[in-house]
Structure formats: structure tokens, C-alpha cells
PDB file of C-alpha atoms and ligand atoms in Angstrom:
ATOM      1  CA  UNK O   1      -5.282  23.321  11.044  1.00  0.00           C
ATOM      2  CA  UNK O   2      -4.124  20.039  12.581  1.00  0.00           C
ATOM      3  CA  UNK O   3      -1.686  17.961  10.538  1.00  0.00           C
ATOM      4  CA  UNK O   4      -3.502  15.477   8.280  1.00  0.00           C
ATOM      5  CA  UNK O   5      -2.601  11.804   8.145  1.00  0.00           C
ATOM      6  CA  UNK O   6      -4.343   9.402   5.785  1.00  0.00           C
ATOM      7  CA  UNK O   7      -3.855   5.680   6.319  1.00  0.00           C
ATOM      8  CA  UNK O   8      -4.646   3.519   3.279  1.00  0.00           C
ATOM      9  CA  UNK O   9      -6.012   0.132   4.175  1.00  0.00           C
ATOM     10  CA  UNK O  10      -7.053  -2.726   1.927  1.00  0.00           C
ATOM     11  CA  UNK O  11      -5.833  -5.971   0.392  1.00  0.00           C
ATOM     12  CA  UNK O  12      -2.828  -6.089  -1.945  1.00  0.00           C
ATOM     13  CA  UNK O  13      -3.892  -5.008  -5.415  1.00  0.00           C
ATOM     14  CA  UNK O  14      -6.885  -2.923  -4.322  1.00  0.00           C
ATOM     15  CA  UNK O  15      -5.200   0.181  -5.726  1.00  0.00           C
ATOM     16  CA  UNK O  16      -3.758   1.785  -2.573  1.00  0.00           C
ATOM     17  CA  UNK O  17      -0.612   2.910  -4.405  1.00  0.00           C
ATOM     18  CA  UNK O  18      -2.427   4.464  -7.360  1.00  0.00           C
ATOM     19  CA  UNK O  19      -5.094   6.089  -5.189  1.00  0.00           C
ATOM     20  CA  UNK O  20      -2.485   7.302  -2.698  1.00  0.00           C
ATOM     21  CA  UNK O  21      -0.287   8.847  -5.386  1.00  0.00           C
ATOM     22  CA  UNK O  22      -3.235  10.604  -6.933  1.00  0.00           C
ATOM     23  CA  UNK O  23      -4.419  12.017  -3.581  1.00  0.00           C
ATOM     24  CA  UNK O  24      -0.852  12.983  -2.710  1.00  0.00           C
ATOM     25  CA  UNK O  25      -0.672  15.155  -5.865  1.00  0.00           C
ATOM     26  CA  UNK O  26      -4.145  16.559  -5.305  1.00  0.00           C
ATOM     27  CA  UNK O  27      -3.574  17.492  -1.654  1.00  0.00           C
ATOM     28  CA  UNK O  28       0.128  18.328  -1.901  1.00  0.00           C
ATOM     29  CA  UNK O  29       1.167  15.968   0.892  1.00  0.00           C
ATOM     30  CA  UNK O  30       3.801  13.219   0.568  1.00  0.00           C
ATOM     31  CA  UNK O  31       3.067   9.513   0.412  1.00  0.00           C
ATOM     32  CA  UNK O  32       5.088   6.845   2.175  1.00  0.00           C
ATOM     33  CA  UNK O  33       4.833   3.183   1.145  1.00  0.00           C
ATOM     34  CA  UNK O  34       6.315   0.439   3.332  1.00  0.00           C
ATOM     35  CA  UNK O  35       6.425  -1.957   0.351  1.00  0.00           C
ATOM     36  CA  UNK O  36       8.354   0.554  -1.790  1.00  0.00           C
ATOM     37  CA  UNK O  37      10.844   1.257   1.002  1.00  0.00           C
ATOM     38  CA  UNK O  38      11.362  -2.476   1.556  1.00  0.00           C
ATOM     39  CA  UNK O  39      11.926  -3.053  -2.181  1.00  0.00           C
ATOM     40  CA  UNK O  40      14.565  -0.279  -2.150  1.00  0.00           C
ATOM     41  CA  UNK O  41      16.303  -2.035   0.770  1.00  0.00           C
ATOM     42  CA  UNK O  42      16.208  -5.335  -1.142  1.00  0.00           C
ATOM     43  CA  UNK O  43      17.745  -3.729  -4.235  1.00  0.00           C
ATOM     44  CA  UNK O  44      20.490  -2.035  -2.206  1.00  0.00           C
ATOM     45  CA  UNK O  45      21.250  -5.194  -0.166  1.00  0.00           C
ATOM     46  CA  UNK O  46      21.044  -3.338   3.141  1.00  0.00           C
ATOM     47  CA  UNK O  47      20.757  -5.153   6.491  1.00  0.00           C
ATOM     48  CA  UNK O  48      17.001  -4.555   6.466  1.00  0.00           C
ATOM     49  CA  UNK O  49      16.851  -5.786   2.875  1.00  0.00           C
ATOM     50  CA  UNK O  50      18.694  -8.980   3.738  1.00  0.00           C
ATOM     51  CA  UNK O  51      16.328  -9.742   6.620  1.00  0.00           C
ATOM     52  CA  UNK O  52      13.195  -8.815   4.637  1.00  0.00           C
ATOM     53  CA  UNK O  53      14.001 -10.591   1.341  1.00  0.00           C
ATOM     54  CA  UNK O  54      12.638 -14.044   2.148  1.00  0.00           C
ATOM     55  CA  UNK O  55       9.391 -12.631   3.550  1.00  0.00           C
ATOM     56  CA  UNK O  56       8.752 -10.173   0.708  1.00  0.00           C
ATOM     57  CA  UNK O  57       9.499 -12.753  -1.971  1.00  0.00           C
ATOM     58  CA  UNK O  58       7.270 -15.394  -0.417  1.00  0.00           C
ATOM     59  CA  UNK O  59       4.373 -13.009   0.302  1.00  0.00           C
ATOM     60  CA  UNK O  60       4.618 -13.161   4.083  1.00  0.00           C
ATOM     61  CA  UNK O  61       4.779 -10.193   6.412  1.00  0.00           C
ATOM     62  CA  UNK O  62       8.189  -8.942   7.487  1.00  0.00           C
ATOM     63  CA  UNK O  63       8.480  -9.091  11.315  1.00  0.00           C
ATOM     64  CA  UNK O  64       6.903  -6.111  13.089  1.00  0.00           C
ATOM     65  CA  UNK O  65      10.094  -4.860  14.769  1.00  0.00           C
ATOM     66  CA  UNK O  66      11.936  -4.584  11.434  1.00  0.00           C
ATOM     67  CA  UNK O  67       9.154  -2.679   9.659  1.00  0.00           C
ATOM     68  CA  UNK O  68       8.303  -0.528  12.674  1.00  0.00           C
ATOM     69  CA  UNK O  69      11.900   0.690  13.040  1.00  0.00           C
ATOM     70  CA  UNK O  70      12.115   1.396   9.325  1.00  0.00           C
ATOM     71  CA  UNK O  71       8.877   3.433   9.280  1.00  0.00           C
ATOM     72  CA  UNK O  72       9.701   5.326  12.492  1.00  0.00           C
ATOM     73  CA  UNK O  73      13.027   6.392  10.947  1.00  0.00           C
ATOM     74  CA  UNK O  74      11.421   7.430   7.678  1.00  0.00           C
ATOM     75  CA  UNK O  75       8.727   9.497   9.410  1.00  0.00           C
ATOM     76  CA  UNK O  76      11.375  11.548  11.235  1.00  0.00           C
ATOM     77  CA  UNK O  77      12.195  13.229   7.918  1.00  0.00           C
ATOM     78  CA  UNK O  78      11.009  16.836   7.712  1.00  0.00           C
ATOM     79  CA  UNK O  79       9.032  16.248   4.506  1.00  0.00           C
ATOM     80  CA  UNK O  80       6.401  14.461   6.605  1.00  0.00           C
ATOM     81  CA  UNK O  81       6.166  17.236   9.213  1.00  0.00           C
ATOM     82  CA  UNK O  82       3.014  18.733   7.696  1.00  0.00           C
ATOM     83  CA  UNK O  83       1.171  15.459   7.177  1.00  0.00           C
ATOM     84  CA  UNK O  84       1.377  12.379   4.992  1.00  0.00           C
ATOM     85  CA  UNK O  85      -0.447   9.524   3.307  1.00  0.00           C
ATOM     86  CA  UNK O  86       0.726   6.068   4.340  1.00  0.00           C
ATOM     87  CA  UNK O  87       0.309   2.935   2.203  1.00  0.00           C
ATOM     88  CA  UNK O  88       1.018  -0.621   3.372  1.00  0.00           C
ATOM     89  CA  UNK O  89       1.591   0.272   7.019  1.00  0.00           C
ATOM     90  CA  UNK O  90       0.188  -0.654   9.486  1.00  0.00           C
ATOM     91  CA  UNK O  91      -0.516  -4.264   8.578  1.00  0.00           C
ATOM     92  CA  UNK O  92      -0.916  -5.654  12.108  1.00  0.00           C
ATOM     93  CA  UNK O  93      -2.559  -4.356  15.274  1.00  0.00           C
ATOM     94  CA  UNK O  94       0.915  -4.068  16.862  1.00  0.00           C
ATOM     95  CA  UNK O  95       2.061  -1.823  14.030  1.00  0.00           C
ATOM     96  CA  UNK O  96      -1.119   0.266  14.382  1.00  0.00           C
ATOM     97  CA  UNK O  97      -0.419   0.803  18.080  1.00  0.00           C
ATOM     98  CA  UNK O  98       3.111   1.931  17.274  1.00  0.00           C
ATOM     99  CA  UNK O  99       1.800   4.344  14.617  1.00  0.00           C
ATOM    100  CA  UNK O 100      -0.791   5.700  17.087  1.00  0.00           C
ATOM    101  CA  UNK O 101       2.045   7.130  19.169  1.00  0.00           C
ATOM    102  CA  UNK O 102       3.573   8.925  16.163  1.00  0.00           C
ATOM    103  CA  UNK O 103       0.265  10.377  14.964  1.00  0.00           C
ATOM    104  CA  UNK O 104      -1.079  11.539  18.318  1.00  0.00           C
ATOM    105  CA  UNK O 105      -2.762  14.945  17.978  1.00  0.00           C
ATOM    106  CA  UNK O 106      -3.079  14.726  14.204  1.00  0.00           C
ATOM    107  CA  UNK O 107      -6.268  14.647  12.156  1.00  0.00           C
ATOM    108  CA  UNK O 108      -6.068  11.005  11.053  1.00  0.00           C
ATOM    109  CA  UNK O 109      -8.485   9.235   8.713  1.00  0.00           C
ATOM    110  CA  UNK O 110      -8.375   5.703   7.352  1.00  0.00           C
ATOM    111  CA  UNK O 111      -9.467   4.986   3.799  1.00  0.00           C
ATOM    112  CA  UNK O 112     -10.397   1.335   3.323  1.00  0.00           C
ATOM    113  CA  UNK O 113     -10.427  -0.004  -0.260  1.00  0.00           C
ATOM    114  CA  UNK O 114     -12.587  -3.144  -0.357  1.00  0.00           C
ATOM    115  CA  UNK O 115     -12.070  -5.757  -3.078  1.00  0.00           C
ATOM    116  CA  UNK O 116     -12.691  -9.476  -3.766  1.00  0.00           C
ATOM    117  CA  UNK O 117      -9.979 -12.147  -3.979  1.00  0.00           C
ATOM    118  CA  UNK O 118     -10.613 -13.206  -7.600  1.00  0.00           C
ATOM    119  CA  UNK O 119     -10.534  -9.623  -8.779  1.00  0.00           C
ATOM    120  CA  UNK O 120      -7.236  -9.027  -6.952  1.00  0.00           C
ATOM    121  CA  UNK O 121      -5.568 -12.233  -8.177  1.00  0.00           C
ATOM    122  CA  UNK O 122      -6.405 -11.262 -11.750  1.00  0.00           C
ATOM    123  CA  UNK O 123      -5.134  -7.719 -11.334  1.00  0.00           C
ATOM    124  CA  UNK O 124      -1.880  -8.627  -9.576  1.00  0.00           C
ATOM    125  CA  UNK O 125      -0.856 -11.774 -11.440  1.00  0.00           C
ATOM    126  CA  UNK O 126      -1.202  -9.946 -14.771  1.00  0.00           C
ATOM    127  CA  UNK O 127       0.609  -6.844 -13.534  1.00  0.00           C
ATOM    128  CA  UNK O 128       3.977  -5.976 -15.075  1.00  0.00           C
ATOM    129  CA  UNK O 129       6.346  -3.296 -13.811  1.00  0.00           C
ATOM    130  CA  UNK O 130       9.031  -1.358 -15.681  1.00  0.00           C
ATOM    131  CA  UNK O 131      12.479  -2.184 -14.328  1.00  0.00           C
ATOM    132  CA  UNK O 132      13.619   1.328 -15.219  1.00  0.00           C
ATOM    133  CA  UNK O 133      10.946   3.837 -14.142  1.00  0.00           C
ATOM    134  CA  UNK O 134       8.532   1.696 -12.104  1.00  0.00           C
ATOM    135  CA  UNK O 135       5.461   2.377 -14.273  1.00  0.00           C
ATOM    136  CA  UNK O 136       2.911  -0.423 -13.951  1.00  0.00           C
ATOM    137  CA  UNK O 137       1.004  -2.168 -16.745  1.00  0.00           C
ATOM    138  CA  UNK O 138      -1.623  -4.904 -16.908  1.00  0.00           C
ATOM    139  CA  UNK O 139      -1.294  -7.612 -19.577  1.00  0.00           C
ATOM    140  CA  UNK O 140      -4.911  -7.197 -20.634  1.00  0.00           C
ATOM    141  CA  UNK O 141      -6.182  -3.816 -19.481  1.00  0.00           C
ATOM    142  CA  UNK O 142      -3.125  -1.552 -19.743  1.00  0.00           C
ATOM    143  CA  UNK O 143      -0.812  -3.263 -22.199  1.00  0.00           C
ATOM    144  CA  UNK O 144       2.268  -1.456 -23.539  1.00  0.00           C
ATOM    145  CA  UNK O 145       2.503  -0.513 -27.224  1.00  0.00           C
ATOM    146  CA  UNK O 146       5.445  -2.908 -27.714  1.00  0.00           C
ATOM    147  CA  UNK O 147       5.213  -6.207 -25.827  1.00  0.00           C
ATOM    148  CA  UNK O 148       7.496  -6.305 -22.790  1.00  0.00           C
ATOM    149  CA  UNK O 149       8.794  -2.734 -23.263  1.00  0.00           C
ATOM    150  CA  UNK O 150       7.878   0.375 -21.265  1.00  0.00           C
ATOM    151  CA  UNK O 151       6.117   3.108 -23.297  1.00  0.00           C
ATOM    152  CA  UNK O 152       7.702   5.826 -21.158  1.00  0.00           C
ATOM    153  CA  UNK O 153      11.385   4.917 -20.853  1.00  0.00           C
ATOM    154  CA  UNK O 154      11.901   1.847 -23.051  1.00  0.00           C
ATOM    155  CA  UNK O 155      12.815  -0.228 -19.962  1.00  0.00           C
ATOM    156  CA  UNK O 156      12.102  -3.949 -19.692  1.00  0.00           C
ATOM    157  CA  UNK O 157       8.751  -4.991 -18.160  1.00  0.00           C
ATOM    158  CA  UNK O 158       9.032  -7.635 -15.480  1.00  0.00           C
ATOM    159  CA  UNK O 159       6.750  -9.467 -13.069  1.00  0.00           C
ATOM    160  CA  UNK O 160       7.444  -8.740  -9.390  1.00  0.00           C
ATOM    161  CA  UNK O 161       8.427 -12.014  -7.678  1.00  0.00           C
ATOM    162  CA  UNK O 162       5.514 -11.525  -5.278  1.00  0.00           C
ATOM    163  CA  UNK O 163       2.976 -10.996  -8.082  1.00  0.00           C
ATOM    164  CA  UNK O 164       3.096 -14.689  -9.091  1.00  0.00           C
ATOM    165  CA  UNK O 165      -0.341 -16.207  -8.541  1.00  0.00           C
ATOM    166  CA  UNK O 166       0.721 -18.578  -5.746  1.00  0.00           C
ATOM    167  CA  UNK O 167       2.462 -15.741  -3.901  1.00  0.00           C
ATOM    168  CA  UNK O 168      -0.492 -13.391  -4.441  1.00  0.00           C
ATOM    169  CA  UNK O 169      -2.757 -15.962  -2.768  1.00  0.00           C
ATOM    170  CA  UNK O 170      -0.341 -16.142   0.175  1.00  0.00           C
ATOM    171  CA  UNK O 171      -0.298 -12.333   0.447  1.00  0.00           C
ATOM    172  CA  UNK O 172      -4.102 -12.348   0.511  1.00  0.00           C
ATOM    173  CA  UNK O 173      -4.117 -15.001   3.235  1.00  0.00           C
ATOM    174  CA  UNK O 174      -1.646 -12.953   5.329  1.00  0.00           C
ATOM    175  CA  UNK O 175      -3.815  -9.905   4.766  1.00  0.00           C
ATOM    176  CA  UNK O 176      -6.951 -11.699   5.971  1.00  0.00           C
ATOM    177  CA  UNK O 177      -5.339 -13.143   9.048  1.00  0.00           C
ATOM    178  CA  UNK O 178      -3.291 -10.177  10.241  1.00  0.00           C
ATOM    179  CA  UNK O 179      -4.618  -7.018   8.623  1.00  0.00           C
ATOM    180  CA  UNK O 180      -8.397  -7.514   8.657  1.00  0.00           C
ATOM    181  CA  UNK O 181      -8.541  -6.913  12.457  1.00  0.00           C
ATOM    182  CA  UNK O 182      -7.352  -3.361  11.715  1.00  0.00           C
ATOM    183  CA  UNK O 183     -10.660  -2.576  10.029  1.00  0.00           C
ATOM    184  CA  UNK O 184     -12.460  -3.079  13.316  1.00  0.00           C
ATOM    185  CA  UNK O 185      -9.646  -1.318  15.196  1.00  0.00           C
ATOM    186  CA  UNK O 186     -10.118   1.890  13.199  1.00  0.00           C
ATOM    187  CA  UNK O 187     -13.878   1.535  12.913  1.00  0.00           C
ATOM    188  CA  UNK O 188     -14.082   1.624  16.709  1.00  0.00           C
ATOM    189  CA  UNK O 189     -12.128   4.897  16.648  1.00  0.00           C
ATOM    190  CA  UNK O 190     -14.738   6.223  14.159  1.00  0.00           C
ATOM    191  CA  UNK O 191     -12.139   7.252  11.583  1.00  0.00           C
ATOM    192  CA  UNK O 192     -12.766   4.569   8.936  1.00  0.00           C
ATOM    193  CA  UNK O 193     -14.122   5.404   5.437  1.00  0.00           C
ATOM    194  CA  UNK O 194     -14.873   2.504   3.070  1.00  0.00           C
ATOM    195  CA  UNK O 195     -14.889   2.664  -0.723  1.00  0.00           C
ATOM    196  CA  UNK O 196     -15.258   0.081  -3.479  1.00  0.00           C
ATOM    197  CA  UNK O 197     -11.896  -1.061  -4.876  1.00  0.00           C
ATOM    198  CA  UNK O 198     -13.462  -3.734  -7.115  1.00  0.00           C
ATOM    199  CA  UNK O 199     -13.409  -1.948 -10.428  1.00  0.00           C
ATOM    200  CA  UNK O 200     -11.609   0.640 -12.492  1.00  0.00           C
ATOM    201  CA  UNK O 201      -9.304   2.809 -10.390  1.00  0.00           C
ATOM    202  CA  UNK O 202     -10.755   5.923 -11.972  1.00  0.00           C
ATOM    203  CA  UNK O 203     -14.167   5.002 -10.498  1.00  0.00           C
ATOM    204  CA  UNK O 204     -12.644   4.428  -7.061  1.00  0.00           C
ATOM    205  CA  UNK O 205     -10.973   7.845  -7.253  1.00  0.00           C
ATOM    206  CA  UNK O 206     -14.223   9.508  -8.291  1.00  0.00           C
ATOM    207  CA  UNK O 207     -16.045   7.868  -5.369  1.00  0.00           C
ATOM    208  CA  UNK O 208     -13.341   9.079  -2.956  1.00  0.00           C
ATOM    209  CA  UNK O 209     -13.506  12.615  -4.313  1.00  0.00           C
ATOM    210  CA  UNK O 210     -17.304  12.627  -3.897  1.00  0.00           C
ATOM    211  CA  UNK O 211     -17.578  11.005  -0.460  1.00  0.00           C
ATOM    212  CA  UNK O 212     -14.366  11.478   1.506  1.00  0.00           C
ATOM    213  CA  UNK O 213     -14.152  14.417   3.903  1.00  0.00           C
ATOM    214  CA  UNK O 214     -11.484  15.430   6.373  1.00  0.00           C
TER     215      UNK O 214
HETATM  216  P1  LIG R   1       3.193  -4.139  -0.708  1.00  0.00           P
HETATM  217  O1  LIG R   1       3.914  -3.496  -1.847  1.00  0.00           O
HETATM  218  O2  LIG R   1       2.587  -3.141   0.257  1.00  0.00           O
HETATM  219  O3  LIG R   1       2.184  -5.179  -1.166  1.00  0.00           O
HETATM  220  O4  LIG R   1       4.290  -4.927   0.141  1.00  0.00           O
HETATM  221  C1  LIG R   1       5.085  -5.942  -0.424  1.00  0.00           C
HETATM  222  C2  LIG R   1       5.598  -6.859   0.667  1.00  0.00           C
HETATM  223  O5  LIG R   1       6.404  -6.113   1.593  1.00  0.00           O
HETATM  224  C3  LIG R   1       4.532  -7.514   1.515  1.00  0.00           C
HETATM  225  O6  LIG R   1       3.999  -8.685   0.904  1.00  0.00           O
HETATM  226  C4  LIG R   1       5.328  -7.826   2.786  1.00  0.00           C
HETATM  227  O7  LIG R   1       6.181  -8.947   2.588  1.00  0.00           O
HETATM  228  C5  LIG R   1       6.213  -6.602   2.923  1.00  0.00           C
HETATM  229  N1  LIG R   1       5.564  -5.539   3.712  1.00  0.00           N
HETATM  230  C6  LIG R   1       5.144  -4.311   3.267  1.00  0.00           C
HETATM  231  N2  LIG R   1       4.617  -3.596   4.257  1.00  0.00           N
HETATM  232  C7  LIG R   1       4.678  -4.367   5.372  1.00  0.00           C
HETATM  233  C8  LIG R   1       4.269  -4.192   6.718  1.00  0.00           C
HETATM  234  N3  LIG R   1       3.663  -3.070   7.124  1.00  0.00           N
HETATM  235  N4  LIG R   1       4.503  -5.211   7.589  1.00  0.00           N
HETATM  236  C9  LIG R   1       5.109  -6.347   7.195  1.00  0.00           C
HETATM  237  N5  LIG R   1       5.501  -6.585   5.936  1.00  0.00           N
HETATM  238  C10 LIG R   1       5.300  -5.602   5.020  1.00  0.00           C
END
């Protein structure tokens, strides 16, 4: 069987992380998230983190060469040798071309989660994340038992700097300008599957389980 690669495409907040983690458990293949790796670099004050900080915090895309090098290095790790799910990368046609070289001869599919701006602004601007374990909450839909405190580890719940409404709108604008062309790019290759990301994540997952085939 050829190695499987699943690329998750869709606007910020459409549920790529949640869907990807669920599929990763179900299929037993690892997930790699460019946003998570960048946030780790920011926390650890690495060279990449210092370059990326201003872009991540303002909702703009980090320059291609920085992210491409970071992802190429990560994908050399043996855990990805038998396939992977990738979330947040590529975000530009240049990045997609770079990834094409790495995934040559694999069975690659692209899962596109479609969602509307107003839905996404509501989901992201009301999202809170545990500083300790990373679990995510939503102020209205998934609120913690004690306000501001994580149910799992007791850590403090915070808002990601890039989840502020003004920054969310900038992230959506960057997505439309630079990432939307990727939908056509992969559609032309006949490897694009679209699902509705405009609702409860459990419904999106059910739709994927019913319709998605390798
Ligand atoms: P995410 O968690 O995927 O929404 O990513 C958070 C932020 O990290 C984005 O708003 C960008 O600033 C940066 N980022 C993540 N992935 C990429 C990428 N593939 N290219 C450029 N910037 C990225």
C-alpha cells in the first residue's frame, strides 16, 4: 500500500485541528500542524520563533522560506515515514509546490473544510485555550465548569493573541488572498474532497467518515 498523506485545507477555525486529531487516532497516523510548531518556537524563543512572532501575533502569514524549511525538517523524522496528516501547511501555492516534491509517489488526498466568515469569527473569538494542557473551550458552547479554569488540569484559560476578533478577520483575509487558490490547485489534480465545516464538529466528522475514501 502506498504511503497515505492527508492535507487539511480550510479557513482558520473550520476545525482542521480537531478533525485532524480525530482522524489521526482513527487511522493511526501522526498529525503535523505548522501553527502548533510555530507556537512552540515562539514559546522557546528560537530563531524561527523570533522571526515568526510578529506575523503570528498579527494574523499574517510567516514568509514561505521560514515555514518551508521548518516543515521540511520536521517531515524528515521517522515517525512520518509511513504517512501523515498535515494541518495548516501548505497555505500558499509556493508551499504546495514544495510539499509536492516531498509527497511524490504517495497516495495524497486533500480534505477541504468549508465555512463562512461570521461562523468562524464567532468560534475563534470566543475560543479559550488552557495554558497548561492546551485543551480548547468555547465561552458559550464548551464552557469550563469553573470560569477561566481548565476542567482537565486546573490550568488557566487564556485567549490566543491571534484569536482576538480584529486579528481573526486579518487571518481570514490572508486565507482568502493566499490560500484559496490552493483549492483550485488541488481540484485540478482531482484529489480534493469538500465537507461542510459550518456546524458542530461531530457532524463534520460524521460526514467525513461517511463520504471520504482513500
Ligand atoms: P494556525 O494555528 O494554523 O491558524 O496558524 C497560526 C499562525 O501561524 C497563522 O496565522 C500564521 O501566522 C502562522 N502560520 C501557520 N502555518 C503557516 C503557513 N503554512 N505559512 C505561513 N504562516 C503560517
